[in-house]
Short mmCIF file of C-alpha atoms in Angstrom, two decimals:
data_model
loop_
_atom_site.label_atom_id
_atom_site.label_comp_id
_atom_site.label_asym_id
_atom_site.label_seq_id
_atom_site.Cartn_x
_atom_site.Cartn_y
_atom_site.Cartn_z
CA UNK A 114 100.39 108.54 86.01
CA UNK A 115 102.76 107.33 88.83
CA UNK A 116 101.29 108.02 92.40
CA UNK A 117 104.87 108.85 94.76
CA UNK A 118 104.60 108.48 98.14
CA UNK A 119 104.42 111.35 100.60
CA UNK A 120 104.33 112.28 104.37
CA UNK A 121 103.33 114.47 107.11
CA UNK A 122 104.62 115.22 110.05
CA UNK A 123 103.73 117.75 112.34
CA UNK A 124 105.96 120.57 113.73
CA UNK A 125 106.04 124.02 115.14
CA UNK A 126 104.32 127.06 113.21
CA UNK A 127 106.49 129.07 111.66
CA UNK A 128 106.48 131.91 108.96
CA UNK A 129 106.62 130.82 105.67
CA UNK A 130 106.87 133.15 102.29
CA UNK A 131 104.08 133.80 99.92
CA UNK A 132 103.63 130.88 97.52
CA UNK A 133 102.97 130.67 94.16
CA UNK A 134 98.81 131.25 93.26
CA UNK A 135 99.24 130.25 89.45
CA UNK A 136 100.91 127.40 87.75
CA UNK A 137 103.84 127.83 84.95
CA UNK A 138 102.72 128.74 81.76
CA UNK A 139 105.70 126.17 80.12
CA UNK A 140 105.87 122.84 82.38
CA UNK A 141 108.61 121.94 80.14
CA UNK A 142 111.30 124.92 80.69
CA UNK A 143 110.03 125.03 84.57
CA UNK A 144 111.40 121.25 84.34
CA UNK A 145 114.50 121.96 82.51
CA UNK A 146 115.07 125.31 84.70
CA UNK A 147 114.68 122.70 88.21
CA UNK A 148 116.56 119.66 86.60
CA UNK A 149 119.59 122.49 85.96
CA UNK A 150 119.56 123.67 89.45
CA UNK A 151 119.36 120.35 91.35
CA UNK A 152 121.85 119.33 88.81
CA UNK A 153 123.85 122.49 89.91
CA UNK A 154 123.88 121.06 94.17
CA UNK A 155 127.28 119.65 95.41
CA UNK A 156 126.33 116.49 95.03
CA UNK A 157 128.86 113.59 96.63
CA UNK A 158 129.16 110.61 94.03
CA UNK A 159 129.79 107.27 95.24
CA UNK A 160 131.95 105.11 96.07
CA UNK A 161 132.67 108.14 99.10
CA UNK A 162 132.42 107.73 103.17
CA UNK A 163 130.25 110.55 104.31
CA UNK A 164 130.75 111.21 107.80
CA UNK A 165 127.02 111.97 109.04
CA UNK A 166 125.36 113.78 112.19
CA UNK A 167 124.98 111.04 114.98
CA UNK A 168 128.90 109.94 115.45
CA UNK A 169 128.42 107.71 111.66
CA UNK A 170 130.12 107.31 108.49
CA UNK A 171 127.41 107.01 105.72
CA UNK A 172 129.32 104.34 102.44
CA UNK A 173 127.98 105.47 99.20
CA UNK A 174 128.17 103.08 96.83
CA UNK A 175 129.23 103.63 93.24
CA UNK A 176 126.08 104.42 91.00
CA UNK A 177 124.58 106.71 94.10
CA UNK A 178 124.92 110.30 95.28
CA UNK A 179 124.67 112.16 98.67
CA UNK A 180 123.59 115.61 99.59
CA UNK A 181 124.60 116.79 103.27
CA UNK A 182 123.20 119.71 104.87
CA UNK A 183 122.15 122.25 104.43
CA UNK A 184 121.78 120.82 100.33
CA UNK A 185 119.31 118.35 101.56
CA UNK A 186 116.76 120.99 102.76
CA UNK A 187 117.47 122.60 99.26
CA UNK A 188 116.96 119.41 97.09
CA UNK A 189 114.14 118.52 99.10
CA UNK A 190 112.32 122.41 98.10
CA UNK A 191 113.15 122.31 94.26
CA UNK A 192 111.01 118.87 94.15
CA UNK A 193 108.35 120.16 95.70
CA UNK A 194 108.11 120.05 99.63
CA UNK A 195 107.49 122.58 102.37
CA UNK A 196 110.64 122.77 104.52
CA UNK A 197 110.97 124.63 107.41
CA UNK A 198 113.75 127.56 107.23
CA UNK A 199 114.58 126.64 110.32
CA UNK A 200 115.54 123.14 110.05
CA UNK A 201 118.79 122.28 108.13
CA UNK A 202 119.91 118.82 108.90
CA UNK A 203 118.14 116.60 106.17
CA UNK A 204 120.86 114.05 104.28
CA UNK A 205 119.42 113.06 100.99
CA UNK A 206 120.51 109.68 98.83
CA UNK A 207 119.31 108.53 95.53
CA UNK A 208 120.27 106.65 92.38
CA UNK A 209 122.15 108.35 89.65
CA UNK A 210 120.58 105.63 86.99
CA UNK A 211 117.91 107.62 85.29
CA UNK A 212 115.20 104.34 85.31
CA UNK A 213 115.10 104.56 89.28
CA UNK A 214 113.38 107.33 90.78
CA UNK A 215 113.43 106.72 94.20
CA UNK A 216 115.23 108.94 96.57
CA UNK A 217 115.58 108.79 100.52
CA UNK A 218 115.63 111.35 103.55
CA UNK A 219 117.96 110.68 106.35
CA UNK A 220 118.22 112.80 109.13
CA UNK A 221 119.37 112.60 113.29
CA UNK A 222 116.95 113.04 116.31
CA UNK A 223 119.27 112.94 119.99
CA UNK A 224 116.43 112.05 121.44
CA UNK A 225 118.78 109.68 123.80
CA UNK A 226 118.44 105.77 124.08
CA UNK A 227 115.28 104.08 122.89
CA UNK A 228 114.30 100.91 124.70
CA UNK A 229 113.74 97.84 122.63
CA UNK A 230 111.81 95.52 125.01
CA UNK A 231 108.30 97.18 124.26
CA UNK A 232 106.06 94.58 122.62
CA UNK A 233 104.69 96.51 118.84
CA UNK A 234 101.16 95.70 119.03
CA UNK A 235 100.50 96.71 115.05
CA UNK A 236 96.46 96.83 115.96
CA UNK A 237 96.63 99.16 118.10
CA UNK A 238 98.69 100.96 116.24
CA UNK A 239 96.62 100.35 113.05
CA UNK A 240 93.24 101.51 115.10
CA UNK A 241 94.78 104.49 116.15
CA UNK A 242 96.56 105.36 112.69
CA UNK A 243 92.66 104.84 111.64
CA UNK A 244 90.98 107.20 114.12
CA UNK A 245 94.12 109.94 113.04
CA UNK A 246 93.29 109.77 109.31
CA UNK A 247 89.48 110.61 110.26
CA UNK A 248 90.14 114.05 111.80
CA UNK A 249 93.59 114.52 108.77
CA UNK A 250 90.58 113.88 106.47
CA UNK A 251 88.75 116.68 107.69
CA UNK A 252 91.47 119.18 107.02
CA UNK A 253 92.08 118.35 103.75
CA UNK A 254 89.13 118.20 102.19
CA UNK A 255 89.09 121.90 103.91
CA UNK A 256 92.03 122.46 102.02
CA UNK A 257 90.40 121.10 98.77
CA UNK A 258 92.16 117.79 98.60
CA UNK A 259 91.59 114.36 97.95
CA UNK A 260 90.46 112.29 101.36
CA UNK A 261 92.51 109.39 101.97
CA UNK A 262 91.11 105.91 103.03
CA UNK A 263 93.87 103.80 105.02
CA UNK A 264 93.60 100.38 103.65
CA UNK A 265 96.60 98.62 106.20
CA UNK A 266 99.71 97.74 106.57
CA UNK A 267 102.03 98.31 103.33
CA UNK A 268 104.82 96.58 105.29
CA UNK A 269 103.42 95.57 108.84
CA UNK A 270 105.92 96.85 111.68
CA UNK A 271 108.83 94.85 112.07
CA UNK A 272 112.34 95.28 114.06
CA UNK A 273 115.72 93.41 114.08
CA UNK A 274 117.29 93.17 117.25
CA UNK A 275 120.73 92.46 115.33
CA UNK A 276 120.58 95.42 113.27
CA UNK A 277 118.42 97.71 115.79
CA UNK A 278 116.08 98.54 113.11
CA UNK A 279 112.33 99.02 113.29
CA UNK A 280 110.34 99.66 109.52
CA UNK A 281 106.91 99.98 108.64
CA UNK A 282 104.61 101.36 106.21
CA UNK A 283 101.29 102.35 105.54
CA UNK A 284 98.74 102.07 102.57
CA UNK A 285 96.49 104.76 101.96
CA UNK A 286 94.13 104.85 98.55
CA UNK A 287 92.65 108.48 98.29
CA UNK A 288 89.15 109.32 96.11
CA UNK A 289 90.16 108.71 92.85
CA UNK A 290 91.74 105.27 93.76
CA UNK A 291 95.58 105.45 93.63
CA UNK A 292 97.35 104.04 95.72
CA UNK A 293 100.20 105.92 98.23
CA UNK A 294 102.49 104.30 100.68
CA UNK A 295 105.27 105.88 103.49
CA UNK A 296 107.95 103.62 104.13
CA UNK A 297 109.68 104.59 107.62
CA UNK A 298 112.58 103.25 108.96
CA UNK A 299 114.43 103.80 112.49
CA UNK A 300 118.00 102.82 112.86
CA UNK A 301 119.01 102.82 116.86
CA UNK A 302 121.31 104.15 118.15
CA UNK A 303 123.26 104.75 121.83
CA UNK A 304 122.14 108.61 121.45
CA UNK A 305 118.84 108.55 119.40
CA UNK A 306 117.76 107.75 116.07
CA UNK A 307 118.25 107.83 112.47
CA UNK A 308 114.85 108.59 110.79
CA UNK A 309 115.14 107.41 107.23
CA UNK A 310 112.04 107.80 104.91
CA UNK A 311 111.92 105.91 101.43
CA UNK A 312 109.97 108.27 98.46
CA UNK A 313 108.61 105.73 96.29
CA UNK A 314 106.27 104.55 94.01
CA UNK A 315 103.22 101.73 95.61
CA UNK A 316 103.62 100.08 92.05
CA UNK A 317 107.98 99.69 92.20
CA UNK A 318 107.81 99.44 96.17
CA UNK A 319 109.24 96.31 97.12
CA UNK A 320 111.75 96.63 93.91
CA UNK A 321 112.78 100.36 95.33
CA UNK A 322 112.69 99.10 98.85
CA UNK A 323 115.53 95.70 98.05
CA UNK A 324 117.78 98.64 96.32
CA UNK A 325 116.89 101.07 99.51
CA UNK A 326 118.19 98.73 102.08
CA UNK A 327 121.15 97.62 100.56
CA UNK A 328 121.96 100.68 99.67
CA UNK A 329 121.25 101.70 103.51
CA UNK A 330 123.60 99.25 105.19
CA UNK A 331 126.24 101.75 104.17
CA UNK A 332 125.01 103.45 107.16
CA UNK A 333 127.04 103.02 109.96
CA UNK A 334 127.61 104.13 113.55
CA UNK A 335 131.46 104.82 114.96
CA UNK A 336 132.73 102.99 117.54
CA UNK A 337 131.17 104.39 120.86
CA UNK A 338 127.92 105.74 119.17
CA UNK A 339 126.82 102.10 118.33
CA UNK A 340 123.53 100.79 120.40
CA UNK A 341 125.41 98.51 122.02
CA UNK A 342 128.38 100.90 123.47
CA UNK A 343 125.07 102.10 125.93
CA UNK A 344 126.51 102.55 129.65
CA UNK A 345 124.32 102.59 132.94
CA UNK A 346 124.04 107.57 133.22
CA UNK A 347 123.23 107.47 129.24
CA UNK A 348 120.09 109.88 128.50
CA UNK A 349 117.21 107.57 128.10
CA UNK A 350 114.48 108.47 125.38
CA UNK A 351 110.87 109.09 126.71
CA UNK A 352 109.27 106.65 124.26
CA UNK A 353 110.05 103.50 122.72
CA UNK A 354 109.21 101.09 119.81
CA UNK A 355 105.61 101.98 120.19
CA UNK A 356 106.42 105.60 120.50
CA UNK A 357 108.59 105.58 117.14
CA UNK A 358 105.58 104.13 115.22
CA UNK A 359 103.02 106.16 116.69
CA UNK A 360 104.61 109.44 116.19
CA UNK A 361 104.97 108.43 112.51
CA UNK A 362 102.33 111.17 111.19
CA UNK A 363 99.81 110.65 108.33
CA UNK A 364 99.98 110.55 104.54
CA UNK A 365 99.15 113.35 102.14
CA UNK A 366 98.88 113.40 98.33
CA UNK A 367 99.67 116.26 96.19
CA UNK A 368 96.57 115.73 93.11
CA UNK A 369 99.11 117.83 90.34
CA UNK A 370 102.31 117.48 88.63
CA UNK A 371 102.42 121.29 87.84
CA UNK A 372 104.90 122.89 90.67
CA UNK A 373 102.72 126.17 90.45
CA UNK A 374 99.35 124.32 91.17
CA UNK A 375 100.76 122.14 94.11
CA UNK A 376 102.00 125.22 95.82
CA UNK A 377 98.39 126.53 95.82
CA UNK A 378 97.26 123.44 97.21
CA UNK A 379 100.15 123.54 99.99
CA UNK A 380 99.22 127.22 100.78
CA UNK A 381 95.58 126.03 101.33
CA UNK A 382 96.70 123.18 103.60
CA UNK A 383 99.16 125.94 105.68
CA UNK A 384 96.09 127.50 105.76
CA UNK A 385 93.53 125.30 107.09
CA UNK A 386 95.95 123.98 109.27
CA UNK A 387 98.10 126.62 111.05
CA UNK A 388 94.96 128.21 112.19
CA UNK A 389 95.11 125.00 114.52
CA UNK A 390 98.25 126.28 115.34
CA UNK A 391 100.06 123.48 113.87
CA UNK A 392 101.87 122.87 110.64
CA UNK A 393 102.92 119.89 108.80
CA UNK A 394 105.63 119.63 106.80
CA UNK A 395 104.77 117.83 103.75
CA UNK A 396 107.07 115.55 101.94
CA UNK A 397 104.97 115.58 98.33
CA UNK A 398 107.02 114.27 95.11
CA UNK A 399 105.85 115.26 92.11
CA UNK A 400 106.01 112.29 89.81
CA UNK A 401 104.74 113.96 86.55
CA UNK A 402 107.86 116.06 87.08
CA UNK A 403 110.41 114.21 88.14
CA UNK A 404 110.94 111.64 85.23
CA UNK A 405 111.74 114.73 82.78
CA UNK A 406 113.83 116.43 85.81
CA UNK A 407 116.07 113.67 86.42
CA UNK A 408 116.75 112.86 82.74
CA UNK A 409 117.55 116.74 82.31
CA UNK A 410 119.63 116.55 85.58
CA UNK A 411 121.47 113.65 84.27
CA UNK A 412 121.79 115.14 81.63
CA UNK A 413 123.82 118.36 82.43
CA UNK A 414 126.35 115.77 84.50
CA UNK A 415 127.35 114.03 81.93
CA UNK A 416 127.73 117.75 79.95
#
């Protein structure tokens, strides 16, 4: 069974309804019923410019589709995740080819303009990433889930000055030994940031990542909004390259591939950890599912 990567990152409390306690009695028609209603989102099919939050123009290529929001936050709900009601500004791309199962987030933080000159010191960042996953340990296996051991860097951090882009990943392996990565990316920008995160498998990583950053160069900023329009009075960001990284969050594995079952599990995270008052949003893709969604989904298109 494929492992798909996941990720956590923490936000405000807030309300969320009353999830599901049971899992479906017919994986099969709960499949066909989510493939038909993803299928059923205004997708944009490439080759389109979508004109994204940020002051850019997002290029999707032919063979790719686009979701803008609020659709994003939808798709990202039907495949499993914990969204927050709240928050409506996810962008989501992915292959229409059925034998690629990748998919990525994009979203915009103004967080103003993040300094470059910082030195990444991936060490420190790896001790401290280290020390996190102790204490996210604890609350999981409150919440009845797998512990995760971090074994290092997936892809060690790494920026281009040309393209003001910082990436990184980590690899986790939880109890019963497979193995989970979270691919991040930060593009600069004179106003913030784009935080782009790549859902893929460990096994078809460094295929899915090649076809993920081509596929991401379509991304870019207008004339003015570029990191190198910044002018001396711009809003400055309170963190850097360091910061990016270290505010990167933790991974978490759903252990299920039956919608109705990881729900339960995700109700007993909310639970162990809102009483912290904290909640983290978790970006879990079912892989079990998804193989027999996306043929269904392509499918109905070509009905």
């Amino acid at each position: 069974m494929l492992r798909r990567a996941a990720l956590l990152t923490v936000l405000s409390l807030s309300p969320l309804p009353a999830l599901a306690d049971t899992p479906p009695d017919n994986t099969e028609a709960t499949s066909n019923s989510l493939g038909q209603q993803i299928a059923s989102l205004p997708w944009t099919h490439g080759p389109a410019a979508v004109h994204v939050n940020g002051g850019s123009v997002f290029s999707v290529p032919a063979g790719y589709e686009m979701l803008t929001p609020p659709f994003g936050k939808k798709f990202l709900a039907l495949v499993g995740n914990l969204v927050d009601e709240t928050d409506s500004m996810s962008y989501i791309m992915q292959p229409e080819a059925q034998d690629k199962s990748w998919f990525m987030e994009l979203r915009y933080s103004p967080s103003g303009y993040v300094t470059d000159t910082d030195k990444i010191d991936a060490k420190e960042l790896l001790d401290s990433m280290r020390q996190t996953s102790i204490e996210t340990n604890k609350a999981r296996r409150e919440a009845h889930l797998s512990g995760l051991t971090l074994l290092g860097w997936q892809l060690e951090p790494h920026y281009d000055q040309q393209l003001h882009r910082l990436e990184w990943a980590y690899k986790f392996r939880d109890d019963d030994g497979s193995l989970i990565t979270n691919p991040n990316t930060r593009i600069l920008t004179r106003g913030g940031f784009y935080r782009v995160m790549l859902v893929s498998d460990v096994e078809t990583f460094l295929s899915d990542r090649t076809d993920f950053n081509t596929t991401l160069q379509g991304l870019q900023p207008t004339t003015g909004n570029r990191y190198s329009d910044y002018k001396a009075g711009d809003k400055i960001a309170e963190y850097g390259l360091m910061g990016l990284i270290g505010g990167g969050g933790a991974a978490v594995a759903i252990k299920t591939g039956l919608v109705g079952a990881a729900l339960a599990f995700v109700a007993k995270i909310f639970g162990a950890l809102g009483a912290k008052g904290l909640f983290a949003a978790i970006f879990g893709f079912f892989a079990v599912l998804w193989t027999s969604i996306k043929k269904l989904f392509a499918r109905k298109k070509q009905d």
